[in-house]
PDB file of C-alpha atoms and ligand atoms in Angstrom:
ATOM      1  CA  MET A  16     -47.791  67.401 -52.014  1.00 71.00           C
ATOM      2  CA  LYS A  17     -45.205  67.636 -49.284  1.00 85.00           C
ATOM      3  CA  PRO A  18     -46.100  67.939 -45.592  1.00 87.00           C
ATOM      4  CA  ALA A  19     -45.668  71.106 -43.593  1.00 88.00           C
ATOM      5  CA  ASN A  20     -42.572  71.136 -41.392  1.00 91.00           C
ATOM      6  CA  PHE A  21     -42.698  69.018 -38.264  1.00 92.00           C
ATOM      7  CA  SER A  22     -40.302  67.794 -35.599  1.00 96.00           C
ATOM      8  CA  TYR A  23     -39.628  64.121 -35.009  1.00 97.00           C
ATOM      9  CA  ILE A  24     -38.740  62.107 -31.897  1.00 98.00           C
ATOM     10  CA  ARG A  25     -38.109  58.382 -31.698  1.00 98.00           C
ATOM     11  CA  ALA A  26     -39.454  57.225 -28.321  1.00 98.00           C
ATOM     12  CA  GLY A  27     -37.523  54.499 -26.496  1.00 97.00           C
ATOM     13  CA  SER A  28     -40.276  53.400 -24.133  1.00 98.00           C
ATOM     14  CA  ILE A  29     -44.018  53.620 -23.610  1.00 97.00           C
ATOM     15  CA  GLU A  30     -43.473  55.965 -20.661  1.00 96.00           C
ATOM     16  CA  GLU A  31     -41.268  58.271 -22.718  1.00 97.00           C
ATOM     17  CA  ALA A  32     -43.774  58.378 -25.593  1.00 98.00           C
ATOM     18  CA  VAL A  33     -46.627  59.245 -23.216  1.00 97.00           C
ATOM     19  CA  GLU A  34     -44.584  61.843 -21.379  1.00 97.00           C
ATOM     20  CA  ILE A  35     -43.561  63.632 -24.577  1.00 97.00           C
ATOM     21  CA  MET A  36     -47.171  63.526 -25.773  1.00 97.00           C
ATOM     22  CA  SER A  37     -48.528  64.961 -22.522  1.00 95.00           C
ATOM     23  CA  ARG A  38     -46.049  67.856 -22.770  1.00 94.00           C
ATOM     24  CA  SER A  39     -47.013  68.659 -26.377  1.00 94.00           C
ATOM     25  CA  ASP A  40     -50.287  70.523 -25.680  1.00 89.00           C
ATOM     26  CA  GLY A  41     -52.090  68.479 -28.310  1.00 88.00           C
ATOM     27  CA  GLU A  42     -49.580  69.405 -31.009  1.00 92.00           C
ATOM     28  CA  ALA A  43     -48.071  65.926 -31.430  1.00 96.00           C
ATOM     29  CA  ARG A  44     -49.207  62.620 -32.963  1.00 96.00           C
ATOM     30  CA  PHE A  45     -47.996  59.065 -32.387  1.00 98.00           C
ATOM     31  CA  LEU A  46     -46.493  57.476 -35.499  1.00 98.00           C
ATOM     32  CA  SER A  47     -46.911  53.713 -35.963  1.00 98.00           C
ATOM     33  CA  GLY A  48     -46.958  52.323 -39.515  1.00 98.00           C
ATOM     34  CA  GLY A  49     -47.582  55.776 -40.960  1.00 97.00           C
ATOM     35  CA  GLN A  50     -49.850  54.335 -43.652  1.00 97.00           C
ATOM     36  CA  SER A  51     -52.641  56.787 -42.855  1.00 96.00           C
ATOM     37  CA  LEU A  52     -50.855  59.496 -40.893  1.00 95.00           C
ATOM     38  CA  ILE A  53     -48.173  60.233 -43.485  1.00 94.00           C
ATOM     39  CA  PRO A  54     -50.595  60.502 -46.440  1.00 92.00           C
ATOM     40  CA  ALA A  55     -52.762  62.789 -44.278  1.00 92.00           C
ATOM     41  CA  LEU A  56     -49.723  64.994 -43.575  1.00 92.00           C
ATOM     42  CA  ASN A  57     -48.847  65.025 -47.258  1.00 92.00           C
ATOM     43  CA  PHE A  58     -52.367  66.215 -48.062  1.00 90.00           C
ATOM     44  CA  ARG A  59     -51.997  68.732 -45.231  1.00 88.00           C
ATOM     45  CA  LEU A  60     -55.076  67.348 -43.475  1.00 83.00           C
ATOM     46  CA  GLY A  61     -54.159  68.461 -39.989  1.00 74.00           C
ATOM     47  CA  GLY A  62     -50.624  69.482 -39.192  1.00 78.00           C
ATOM     48  CA  PRO A  63     -49.051  68.144 -36.005  1.00 90.00           C
ATOM     49  CA  SER A  64     -45.845  69.965 -35.163  1.00 91.00           C
ATOM     50  CA  LEU A  65     -44.280  66.805 -33.711  1.00 96.00           C
ATOM     51  CA  LEU A  66     -44.349  63.112 -34.587  1.00 97.00           C
ATOM     52  CA  ILE A  67     -43.534  60.645 -31.797  1.00 98.00           C
ATOM     53  CA  ASP A  68     -42.287  57.504 -33.501  1.00 98.00           C
ATOM     54  CA  LEU A  69     -43.317  54.325 -31.641  1.00 98.00           C
ATOM     55  CA  ASN A  70     -41.384  51.915 -33.861  1.00 98.00           C
ATOM     56  CA  SER A  71     -38.364  51.470 -31.574  1.00 97.00           C
ATOM     57  CA  ILE A  72     -40.291  50.765 -28.384  1.00 97.00           C
ATOM     58  CA  PRO A  73     -39.427  47.258 -27.202  1.00 95.00           C
ATOM     59  CA  GLY A  74     -42.335  44.940 -26.447  1.00 94.00           C
ATOM     60  CA  LEU A  75     -44.958  46.967 -28.300  1.00 98.00           C
ATOM     61  CA  SER A  76     -45.289  44.417 -31.061  1.00 97.00           C
ATOM     62  CA  GLY A  77     -45.893  40.672 -31.069  1.00 98.00           C
ATOM     63  CA  ILE A  78     -48.595  38.092 -30.486  1.00 98.00           C
ATOM     64  CA  ARG A  79     -48.822  35.759 -27.501  1.00 98.00           C
ATOM     65  CA  MET A  80     -51.286  33.616 -25.578  1.00 98.00           C
ATOM     66  CA  GLU A  81     -51.916  34.270 -21.888  1.00 97.00           C
ATOM     67  CA  GLY A  82     -54.411  32.011 -20.154  1.00 96.00           C
ATOM     68  CA  ALA A  83     -57.595  32.048 -22.205  1.00 97.00           C
ATOM     69  CA  ALA A  84     -56.740  35.140 -24.240  1.00 98.00           C
ATOM     70  CA  ILE A  85     -54.619  36.129 -27.207  1.00 98.00           C
ATOM     71  CA  ILE A  86     -52.693  39.351 -26.725  1.00 98.00           C
ATOM     72  CA  ILE A  87     -51.761  41.406 -29.784  1.00 98.00           C
ATOM     73  CA  GLY A  88     -49.247  44.245 -29.374  1.00 98.00           C
ATOM     74  CA  ALA A  89     -50.241  47.587 -30.874  1.00 98.00           C
ATOM     75  CA  LEU A  90     -47.246  47.700 -33.197  1.00 98.00           C
ATOM     76  CA  THR A  91     -47.891  44.255 -34.703  1.00 98.00           C
ATOM     77  CA  ARG A  92     -47.893  44.620 -38.497  1.00 98.00           C
ATOM     78  CA  HIS A  93     -50.874  43.408 -40.502  1.00 98.00           C
ATOM     79  CA  THR A  94     -48.582  40.940 -42.301  1.00 98.00           C
ATOM     80  CA  GLU A  95     -47.541  39.288 -39.033  1.00 98.00           C
ATOM     81  CA  LEU A  96     -51.154  39.096 -37.925  1.00 98.00           C
ATOM     82  CA  GLY A  97     -52.087  37.419 -41.198  1.00 98.00           C
ATOM     83  CA  HIS A  98     -49.399  34.744 -40.922  1.00 98.00           C
ATOM     84  CA  HIS A  99     -49.258  34.038 -37.193  1.00 98.00           C
ATOM     85  CA  PRO A 100     -50.190  30.465 -36.194  1.00 98.00           C
ATOM     86  CA  LEU A 101     -51.816  31.534 -32.894  1.00 98.00           C
ATOM     87  CA  ILE A 102     -54.130  33.785 -34.864  1.00 98.00           C
ATOM     88  CA  SER A 103     -54.993  31.258 -37.587  1.00 98.00           C
ATOM     89  CA  THR A 104     -55.606  28.584 -34.947  1.00 98.00           C
ATOM     90  CA  HIS A 105     -57.660  30.560 -32.450  1.00 98.00           C
ATOM     91  CA  LEU A 106     -58.856  33.720 -34.215  1.00 98.00           C
ATOM     92  CA  PRO A 107     -59.237  32.801 -37.903  1.00 98.00           C
ATOM     93  CA  LEU A 108     -61.635  35.733 -38.317  1.00 98.00           C
ATOM     94  CA  LEU A 109     -58.573  38.006 -38.122  1.00 98.00           C
ATOM     95  CA  THR A 110     -56.526  35.862 -40.509  1.00 98.00           C
ATOM     96  CA  GLU A 111     -59.266  36.126 -43.090  1.00 98.00           C
ATOM     97  CA  ALA A 112     -60.090  39.782 -42.506  1.00 98.00           C
ATOM     98  CA  VAL A 113     -56.553  41.126 -42.692  1.00 98.00           C
ATOM     99  CA  GLN A 114     -56.124  39.810 -46.241  1.00 97.00           C
ATOM    100  CA  HIS A 115     -58.694  42.451 -47.218  1.00 96.00           C
ATOM    101  CA  VAL A 116     -56.740  45.324 -45.673  1.00 97.00           C
ATOM    102  CA  ALA A 117     -55.185  47.301 -48.517  1.00 95.00           C
ATOM    103  CA  HIS A 118     -52.240  45.665 -50.347  1.00 95.00           C
ATOM    104  CA  PRO A 119     -49.089  43.771 -49.275  1.00 96.00           C
ATOM    105  CA  ALA A 120     -46.851  46.860 -49.171  1.00 97.00           C
ATOM    106  CA  ILE A 121     -49.282  48.630 -46.841  1.00 97.00           C
ATOM    107  CA  ARG A 122     -49.812  45.500 -44.730  1.00 97.00           C
ATOM    108  CA  ASN A 123     -46.032  45.239 -44.271  1.00 98.00           C
ATOM    109  CA  ARG A 124     -46.003  48.591 -42.451  1.00 98.00           C
ATOM    110  CA  GLY A 125     -49.540  49.200 -41.158  1.00 98.00           C
ATOM    111  CA  THR A 126     -50.167  48.121 -37.588  1.00 98.00           C
ATOM    112  CA  PHE A 127     -53.005  46.599 -35.592  1.00 98.00           C
ATOM    113  CA  GLY A 128     -52.975  49.414 -33.023  1.00 98.00           C
ATOM    114  CA  GLY A 129     -52.757  52.095 -35.719  1.00 98.00           C
ATOM    115  CA  SER A 130     -55.806  50.706 -37.453  1.00 98.00           C
ATOM    116  CA  LEU A 131     -57.845  50.643 -34.228  1.00 98.00           C
ATOM    117  CA  ALA A 132     -56.678  54.106 -33.152  1.00 98.00           C
ATOM    118  CA  LEU A 133     -57.519  55.521 -36.570  1.00 97.00           C
ATOM    119  CA  ALA A 134     -61.028  53.983 -36.376  1.00 98.00           C
ATOM    120  CA  ASP A 135     -61.899  54.286 -40.030  1.00 97.00           C
ATOM    121  CA  PRO A 136     -65.591  53.313 -40.165  1.00 96.00           C
ATOM    122  CA  SER A 137     -64.974  51.192 -43.285  1.00 96.00           C
ATOM    123  CA  ALA A 138     -61.938  49.335 -41.904  1.00 97.00           C
ATOM    124  CA  GLU A 139     -61.922  45.601 -41.301  1.00 98.00           C
ATOM    125  CA  LEU A 140     -60.052  45.245 -37.998  1.00 98.00           C
ATOM    126  CA  PRO A 141     -62.172  47.523 -35.775  1.00 98.00           C
ATOM    127  CA  ALA A 142     -65.251  45.463 -36.721  1.00 98.00           C
ATOM    128  CA  CYS A 143     -63.389  42.236 -35.978  1.00 98.00           C
ATOM    129  CA  VAL A 144     -62.292  43.294 -32.500  1.00 98.00           C
ATOM    130  CA  LEU A 145     -65.893  44.178 -31.733  1.00 98.00           C
ATOM    131  CA  ALA A 146     -67.090  40.789 -33.010  1.00 98.00           C
ATOM    132  CA  LEU A 147     -64.386  39.092 -30.911  1.00 98.00           C
ATOM    133  CA  ARG A 148     -65.249  40.970 -27.676  1.00 98.00           C
ATOM    134  CA  ALA A 149     -61.757  42.367 -27.374  1.00 98.00           C
ATOM    135  CA  VAL A 150     -60.471  44.668 -24.666  1.00 98.00           C
ATOM    136  CA  VAL A 151     -58.047  47.472 -25.494  1.00 98.00           C
ATOM    137  CA  LYS A 152     -55.251  48.373 -23.106  1.00 98.00           C
ATOM    138  CA  VAL A 153     -54.069  51.980 -23.074  1.00 98.00           C
ATOM    139  CA  VAL A 154     -51.479  53.959 -21.143  1.00 98.00           C
ATOM    140  CA  GLY A 155     -51.674  57.681 -20.405  1.00 97.00           C
ATOM    141  CA  PRO A 156     -50.092  60.161 -18.002  1.00 95.00           C
ATOM    142  CA  GLY A 157     -52.411  58.879 -15.246  1.00 94.00           C
ATOM    143  CA  GLY A 158     -51.399  55.255 -15.765  1.00 96.00           C
ATOM    144  CA  GLN A 159     -53.015  52.299 -17.460  1.00 97.00           C
ATOM    145  CA  ARG A 160     -56.672  51.545 -18.193  1.00 98.00           C
ATOM    146  CA  VAL A 161     -58.638  49.050 -20.231  1.00 98.00           C
ATOM    147  CA  ILE A 162     -61.507  49.825 -22.580  1.00 98.00           C
ATOM    148  CA  ALA A 163     -63.917  47.228 -23.956  1.00 98.00           C
ATOM    149  CA  ALA A 164     -64.080  47.277 -27.750  1.00 98.00           C
ATOM    150  CA  ASP A 165     -67.819  47.968 -27.326  1.00 98.00           C
ATOM    151  CA  ASP A 166     -66.939  51.331 -25.791  1.00 98.00           C
ATOM    152  CA  PHE A 167     -63.832  52.104 -27.844  1.00 98.00           C
ATOM    153  CA  PHE A 168     -65.277  53.281 -31.188  1.00 98.00           C
ATOM    154  CA  VAL A 169     -67.331  56.365 -30.437  1.00 97.00           C
ATOM    155  CA  GLY A 170     -67.745  58.033 -33.849  1.00 95.00           C
ATOM    156  CA  GLY A 171     -66.171  58.624 -37.246  1.00 93.00           C
ATOM    157  CA  TYR A 172     -62.403  58.388 -36.787  1.00 96.00           C
ATOM    158  CA  THR A 173     -63.019  58.923 -33.076  1.00 97.00           C
ATOM    159  CA  THR A 174     -62.236  56.577 -30.212  1.00 98.00           C
ATOM    160  CA  ALA A 175     -62.379  56.612 -26.432  1.00 98.00           C
ATOM    161  CA  LEU A 176     -58.608  57.251 -26.359  1.00 97.00           C
ATOM    162  CA  ALA A 177     -57.677  60.569 -24.772  1.00 96.00           C
ATOM    163  CA  PRO A 178     -55.302  62.599 -26.984  1.00 93.00           C
ATOM    164  CA  ASP A 179     -52.361  61.771 -24.709  1.00 94.00           C
ATOM    165  CA  GLU A 180     -53.134  58.049 -24.363  1.00 97.00           C
ATOM    166  CA  LEU A 181     -51.216  55.344 -26.174  1.00 98.00           C
ATOM    167  CA  LEU A 182     -52.881  52.111 -27.234  1.00 98.00           C
ATOM    168  CA  THR A 183     -50.450  49.396 -26.154  1.00 98.00           C
ATOM    169  CA  GLU A 184     -52.127  46.034 -26.706  1.00 98.00           C
ATOM    170  CA  VAL A 185     -55.386  44.259 -27.379  1.00 98.00           C
ATOM    171  CA  HIS A 186     -56.670  41.272 -25.383  1.00 98.00           C
ATOM    172  CA  ILE A 187     -58.990  38.904 -27.221  1.00 98.00           C
ATOM    173  CA  PRO A 188     -60.684  36.082 -25.278  1.00 98.00           C
ATOM    174  CA  LEU A 189     -60.482  32.684 -26.955  1.00 98.00           C
ATOM    175  CA  PRO A 190     -63.823  32.043 -28.633  1.00 97.00           C
ATOM    176  CA  ASN A 191     -65.931  29.079 -27.528  1.00 94.00           C
ATOM    177  CA  LEU A 192     -64.808  25.885 -29.289  1.00 92.00           C
ATOM    178  CA  SER A 193     -68.178  25.543 -31.023  1.00 93.00           C
ATOM    179  CA  ALA A 194     -68.039  29.088 -32.420  1.00 95.00           C
ATOM    180  CA  ARG A 195     -67.620  29.704 -36.140  1.00 96.00           C
ATOM    181  CA  HIS A 196     -66.490  32.888 -37.800  1.00 98.00           C
ATOM    182  CA  GLY A 197     -67.714  34.582 -40.929  1.00 98.00           C
ATOM    183  CA  PHE A 198     -66.269  37.461 -42.926  1.00 98.00           C
ATOM    184  CA  ALA A 199     -67.445  39.148 -46.107  1.00 98.00           C
ATOM    185  CA  GLU A 200     -66.693  42.419 -47.811  1.00 97.00           C
ATOM    186  CA  LEU A 201     -67.907  44.259 -50.880  1.00 97.00           C
ATOM    187  CA  THR A 202     -65.460  46.678 -52.504  1.00 94.00           C
ATOM    188  CA  ARG A 203     -65.212  48.219 -55.926  1.00 89.00           C
ATOM    189  CA  ARG A 204     -61.600  47.006 -56.231  1.00 88.00           C
ATOM    190  CA  ARG A 205     -59.634  44.437 -54.244  1.00 86.00           C
ATOM    191  CA  GLY A 206     -57.815  46.203 -51.378  1.00 85.00           C
ATOM    192  CA  ASP A 207     -60.193  49.169 -51.142  1.00 88.00           C
ATOM    193  CA  TYR A 208     -61.969  50.077 -47.953  1.00 88.00           C
ATOM    194  CA  ALA A 209     -65.342  48.338 -47.679  1.00 91.00           C
ATOM    195  CA  MET A 210     -68.524  49.625 -49.242  1.00 95.00           C
ATOM    196  CA  VAL A 211     -70.313  47.032 -47.094  1.00 97.00           C
ATOM    197  CA  GLY A 212     -68.508  44.642 -44.760  1.00 98.00           C
ATOM    198  CA  LEU A 213     -69.483  42.011 -42.216  1.00 98.00           C
ATOM    199  CA  ALA A 214     -67.614  40.235 -39.411  1.00 98.00           C
ATOM    200  CA  LEU A 215     -69.518  37.712 -37.347  1.00 98.00           C
ATOM    201  CA  MET A 216     -69.133  34.985 -34.762  1.00 98.00           C
ATOM    202  CA  THR A 217     -71.679  32.243 -34.167  1.00 96.00           C
ATOM    203  CA  GLY A 218     -72.060  30.099 -31.039  1.00 94.00           C
ATOM    204  CA  PRO A 219     -72.997  30.933 -27.470  1.00 93.00           C
ATOM    205  CA  GLN A 220     -71.525  34.428 -27.702  1.00 92.00           C
ATOM    206  CA  GLN A 221     -72.658  35.253 -31.212  1.00 96.00           C
ATOM    207  CA  ARG A 222     -72.006  38.665 -32.632  1.00 98.00           C
ATOM    208  CA  VAL A 223     -72.820  40.396 -35.914  1.00 98.00           C
ATOM    209  CA  VAL A 224     -70.825  43.532 -36.736  1.00 98.00           C
ATOM    210  CA  TRP A 225     -71.059  45.607 -39.922  1.00 98.00           C
ATOM    211  CA  PHE A 226     -68.519  48.051 -41.266  1.00 98.00           C
ATOM    212  CA  GLY A 227     -68.820  50.654 -44.013  1.00 97.00           C
ATOM    213  CA  LEU A 228     -72.450  51.289 -43.046  1.00 97.00           C
ATOM    214  CA  ALA A 229     -72.209  54.017 -40.410  1.00 97.00           C
ATOM    215  CA  ASP A 230     -69.720  56.283 -38.662  1.00 96.00           C
ATOM    216  CA  ARG A 231     -68.272  53.340 -36.702  1.00 97.00           C
ATOM    217  CA  PRO A 232     -68.447  49.542 -36.657  1.00 98.00           C
ATOM    218  CA  LEU A 233     -72.081  48.694 -36.119  1.00 97.00           C
ATOM    219  CA  ARG A 234     -73.130  45.822 -33.853  1.00 97.00           C
ATOM    220  CA  ASP A 235     -76.431  44.384 -35.093  1.00 98.00           C
ATOM    221  CA  GLN A 236     -78.354  42.847 -32.209  1.00 97.00           C
ATOM    222  CA  ALA A 237     -81.469  42.300 -34.337  1.00 97.00           C
ATOM    223  CA  ALA A 238     -79.486  40.011 -36.646  1.00 98.00           C
ATOM    224  CA  GLU A 239     -77.821  38.313 -33.669  1.00 98.00           C
ATOM    225  CA  ASP A 240     -81.215  37.517 -32.146  1.00 97.00           C
ATOM    226  CA  ALA A 241     -82.399  36.060 -35.455  1.00 97.00           C
ATOM    227  CA  LEU A 242     -79.316  33.912 -36.170  1.00 96.00           C
ATOM    228  CA  SER A 243     -80.916  30.823 -34.661  1.00 95.00           C
ATOM    229  CA  GLY A 244     -83.695  31.075 -37.279  1.00 96.00           C
ATOM    230  CA  GLY A 245     -81.199  30.517 -40.100  1.00 96.00           C
ATOM    231  CA  PRO A 246     -79.765  32.651 -42.897  1.00 97.00           C
ATOM    232  CA  ARG A 247     -83.067  33.979 -44.254  1.00 98.00           C
ATOM    233  CA  ALA A 248     -84.331  34.982 -40.813  1.00 98.00           C
ATOM    234  CA  ALA A 249     -81.058  36.738 -40.007  1.00 98.00           C
ATOM    235  CA  ALA A 250     -81.135  38.546 -43.358  1.00 98.00           C
ATOM    236  CA  ALA A 251     -84.718  39.681 -42.819  1.00 98.00           C
ATOM    237  CA  ALA A 252     -83.901  41.020 -39.355  1.00 98.00           C
ATOM    238  CA  ALA A 253     -80.514  42.518 -40.226  1.00 98.00           C
ATOM    239  CA  LEU A 254     -80.150  46.234 -39.582  1.00 98.00           C
ATOM    240  CA  SER A 255     -83.721  46.736 -38.396  1.00 95.00           C
ATOM    241  CA  GLY A 256     -83.334  49.332 -35.701  1.00 86.00           C
ATOM    242  CA  SER A 257     -79.898  50.438 -36.983  1.00 92.00           C
ATOM    243  CA  GLU A 258     -79.261  53.687 -38.785  1.00 93.00           C
ATOM    244  CA  VAL A 259     -77.393  53.027 -42.045  1.00 96.00           C
ATOM    245  CA  TRP A 260     -75.550  55.896 -43.692  1.00 95.00           C
ATOM    246  CA  GLY A 261     -75.345  56.465 -47.429  1.00 94.00           C
ATOM    247  CA  ASP A 262     -72.095  57.709 -48.925  1.00 92.00           C
ATOM    248  CA  LEU A 263     -70.411  58.386 -52.265  1.00 89.00           C
ATOM    249  CA  HIS A 264     -70.685  54.702 -53.181  1.00 89.00           C
ATOM    250  CA  ALA A 265     -74.329  53.993 -52.504  1.00 94.00           C
ATOM    251  CA  SER A 266     -77.469  55.202 -50.759  1.00 96.00           C
ATOM    252  CA  ALA A 267     -78.471  53.884 -47.354  1.00 97.00           C
ATOM    253  CA  ALA A 268     -81.236  51.810 -48.985  1.00 97.00           C
ATOM    254  CA  THR A 269     -78.817  50.188 -51.445  1.00 97.00           C
ATOM    255  CA  LYS A 270     -76.318  49.434 -48.690  1.00 97.00           C
ATOM    256  CA  THR A 271     -79.021  47.893 -46.533  1.00 98.00           C
ATOM    257  CA  HIS A 272     -80.107  45.668 -49.414  1.00 98.00           C
ATOM    258  CA  LEU A 273     -76.520  44.615 -50.152  1.00 98.00           C
ATOM    259  CA  ALA A 274     -75.927  43.890 -46.469  1.00 98.00           C
ATOM    260  CA  ARG A 275     -78.968  41.611 -46.204  1.00 98.00           C
ATOM    261  CA  VAL A 276     -77.905  39.638 -49.261  1.00 98.00           C
ATOM    262  CA  MET A 277     -74.381  39.468 -47.823  1.00 98.00           C
ATOM    263  CA  ILE A 278     -75.384  38.032 -44.448  1.00 98.00           C
ATOM    264  CA  ARG A 279     -77.707  35.450 -45.999  1.00 98.00           C
ATOM    265  CA  ARG A 280     -75.020  34.202 -48.383  1.00 98.00           C
ATOM    266  CA  LEU A 281     -72.336  34.223 -45.685  1.00 98.00           C
ATOM    267  CA  LEU A 282     -74.461  32.210 -43.247  1.00 98.00           C
ATOM    268  CA  GLU A 283     -75.422  29.746 -45.984  1.00 97.00           C
ATOM    269  CA  ARG A 284     -71.712  29.232 -46.608  1.00 96.00           C
ATOM    270  CA  ILE A 285     -70.518  28.778 -43.019  1.00 94.00           C
ATOM    271  CA  THR A 286     -73.402  26.987 -41.280  1.00 85.00           C
TER     272      THR A 286
HETATM  273  C1  FAD B 310     -53.699  53.050 -50.162  1.00 65.94           C
HETATM  274  C2  FAD B 310     -54.147  52.606 -48.795  1.00 65.94           C
HETATM  275  C3  FAD B 310     -55.179  51.701 -48.691  1.00 65.94           C
HETATM  276  C4  FAD B 310     -55.610  51.265 -47.428  1.00 65.94           C
HETATM  277  N1  FAD B 310     -56.639  50.381 -47.374  1.00 65.94           N
HETATM  278  C5  FAD B 310     -57.075  49.968 -46.161  1.00 65.94           C
HETATM  279  C6  FAD B 310     -58.148  49.044 -46.063  1.00 65.94           C
HETATM  280  O1  FAD B 310     -58.700  48.553 -47.038  1.00 65.94           O
HETATM  281  N2  FAD B 310     -58.554  48.696 -44.796  1.00 65.94           N
HETATM  282  C7  FAD B 310     -57.951  49.192 -43.665  1.00 65.94           C
HETATM  283  O2  FAD B 310     -58.353  48.853 -42.559  1.00 65.94           O
HETATM  284  N3  FAD B 310     -56.924  50.034 -43.744  1.00 65.94           N
HETATM  285  C8  FAD B 310     -56.466  50.441 -44.960  1.00 65.94           C
HETATM  286  N4  FAD B 310     -55.415  51.324 -45.012  1.00 65.94           N
HETATM  287  C9  FAD B 310     -54.810  51.822 -43.748  1.00 65.94           C
HETATM  288  C10 FAD B 310     -53.713  50.890 -43.225  1.00 65.94           C
HETATM  289  O3  FAD B 310     -54.266  49.639 -43.153  1.00 65.94           O
HETATM  290  C11 FAD B 310     -53.180  51.172 -41.782  1.00 65.94           C
HETATM  291  O4  FAD B 310     -53.511  50.137 -40.960  1.00 65.94           O
HETATM  292  C12 FAD B 310     -53.791  52.284 -41.073  1.00 65.94           C
HETATM  293  O5  FAD B 310     -53.375  53.369 -41.817  1.00 65.94           O
HETATM  294  C13 FAD B 310     -53.340  52.595 -39.636  1.00 65.94           C
HETATM  295  O6  FAD B 310     -52.218  51.937 -39.227  1.00 65.94           O
HETATM  296  P1  FAD B 310     -50.786  52.640 -39.147  1.00 65.94           P
HETATM  297  O7  FAD B 310     -49.956  51.737 -38.309  1.00 65.94           O
HETATM  298  O8  FAD B 310     -50.316  52.930 -40.523  1.00 65.94           O
HETATM  299  O9  FAD B 310     -51.100  53.980 -38.339  1.00 65.94           O
HETATM  300  P2  FAD B 310     -50.521  55.501 -38.501  1.00 65.94           P
HETATM  301  O10 FAD B 310     -50.776  55.931 -39.895  1.00 65.94           O
HETATM  302  O11 FAD B 310     -49.113  55.487 -38.023  1.00 65.94           O
HETATM  303  O12 FAD B 310     -51.446  56.200 -37.464  1.00 65.94           O
HETATM  304  C14 FAD B 310     -52.844  56.372 -37.699  1.00 65.94           C
HETATM  305  C15 FAD B 310     -53.438  57.210 -36.552  1.00 65.94           C
HETATM  306  O13 FAD B 310     -53.464  56.437 -35.349  1.00 65.94           O
HETATM  307  C16 FAD B 310     -52.660  57.041 -34.328  1.00 65.94           C
HETATM  308  N5  FAD B 310     -51.947  55.959 -33.674  1.00 65.94           N
HETATM  309  C17 FAD B 310     -51.163  55.037 -34.282  1.00 65.94           C
HETATM  310  N6  FAD B 310     -50.743  54.129 -33.406  1.00 65.94           N
HETATM  311  C18 FAD B 310     -51.263  54.480 -32.198  1.00 65.94           C
HETATM  312  C19 FAD B 310     -51.190  53.918 -30.896  1.00 65.94           C
HETATM  313  N7  FAD B 310     -50.511  52.790 -30.640  1.00 65.94           N
HETATM  314  N8  FAD B 310     -51.845  54.554 -29.887  1.00 65.94           N
HETATM  315  C20 FAD B 310     -52.562  55.659 -30.129  1.00 65.94           C
HETATM  316  N9  FAD B 310     -52.675  56.234 -31.349  1.00 65.94           N
HETATM  317  C21 FAD B 310     -52.034  55.659 -32.372  1.00 65.94           C
HETATM  318  C22 FAD B 310     -51.743  58.011 -35.057  1.00 65.94           C
HETATM  319  O14 FAD B 310     -51.349  59.101 -34.233  1.00 65.94           O
HETATM  320  C23 FAD B 310     -52.637  58.459 -36.204  1.00 65.94           C
HETATM  321  O15 FAD B 310     -53.529  59.462 -35.774  1.00 65.94           O
HETATM  322  C24 FAD B 310     -54.962  51.761 -46.258  1.00 65.94           C
HETATM  323  C25 FAD B 310     -53.900  52.655 -46.358  1.00 65.94           C
HETATM  324  C26 FAD B 310     -53.486  53.086 -47.611  1.00 65.94           C
HETATM  325  C27 FAD B 310     -52.334  54.045 -47.705  1.00 65.94           C
END
């Protein structure tokens, strides 16, 4: 299908993009990689009358280190994330996870910020930023604010971003040197969204985060508390106290079973 008619503006700065958005009365959408927005328009799932293209805004993409944090610009493509030495050295969870995002053609255009703003509950990167204790920086008509990843994903395809706020960059603190990462994903075909997925960090600030199991990435404190008991203990505790959702792929009970097998095998591999 073809999309309904819409207008298009290429923003030259963050301020310009935000200003145009705030004047649009909710009728506009930001366009980053377009890998989800454009298919949605083609299927006529929602019809913004204006697209504000972010791709020419200087400084919105790129990866750098500042003090004890890695900063990832919203417009950074998945491909750059997957090949960047700062990421593979300090945040190998992201290097591993991004290889599971779709296929090379989509990773060449899709962006880090677009993926977080979209907040697909089965996507890899939202779960990773939660596991890595990231902080999201956003700019709106009232200025700038920061949102902890813990507070950013509020429901299915829903974030704490106001409609006229632009996600500009993500700050990820360097993990403790003793920390290890783990990533696993079950899909029907390579490149699909996850049926069950897991991103975790061990060490003093351990975190266990599932994706594909609920309406948002799901932090699993029961599994975190049991990590010190080893893979079997973590598997036994995993998801107790969490509400798992069934979907077209599998029931909640099947997903819970798959998840427990997944965390046991992953911990046996990395510890
Ligand atoms: C066939 C196919 C398979 C895919 N498989 C996967 C997969 O397995 N895992 C996965 O994670 N993803 C997958 N994707 C999605 C892809 O990875 C993109 O990352 C994702 O679509 C969003 O990034 P984007 O830059 O394309 O965002 P866009 O499509 O440009 O935007 C998505 C939404 O976010 C908003 N937005 C974008 N940037 C910002 C910003 N900076 N601030 C505020 N709002 C913003 C837009 O207005 C829009 O509502 C797949 C896509 C396709 C087409």
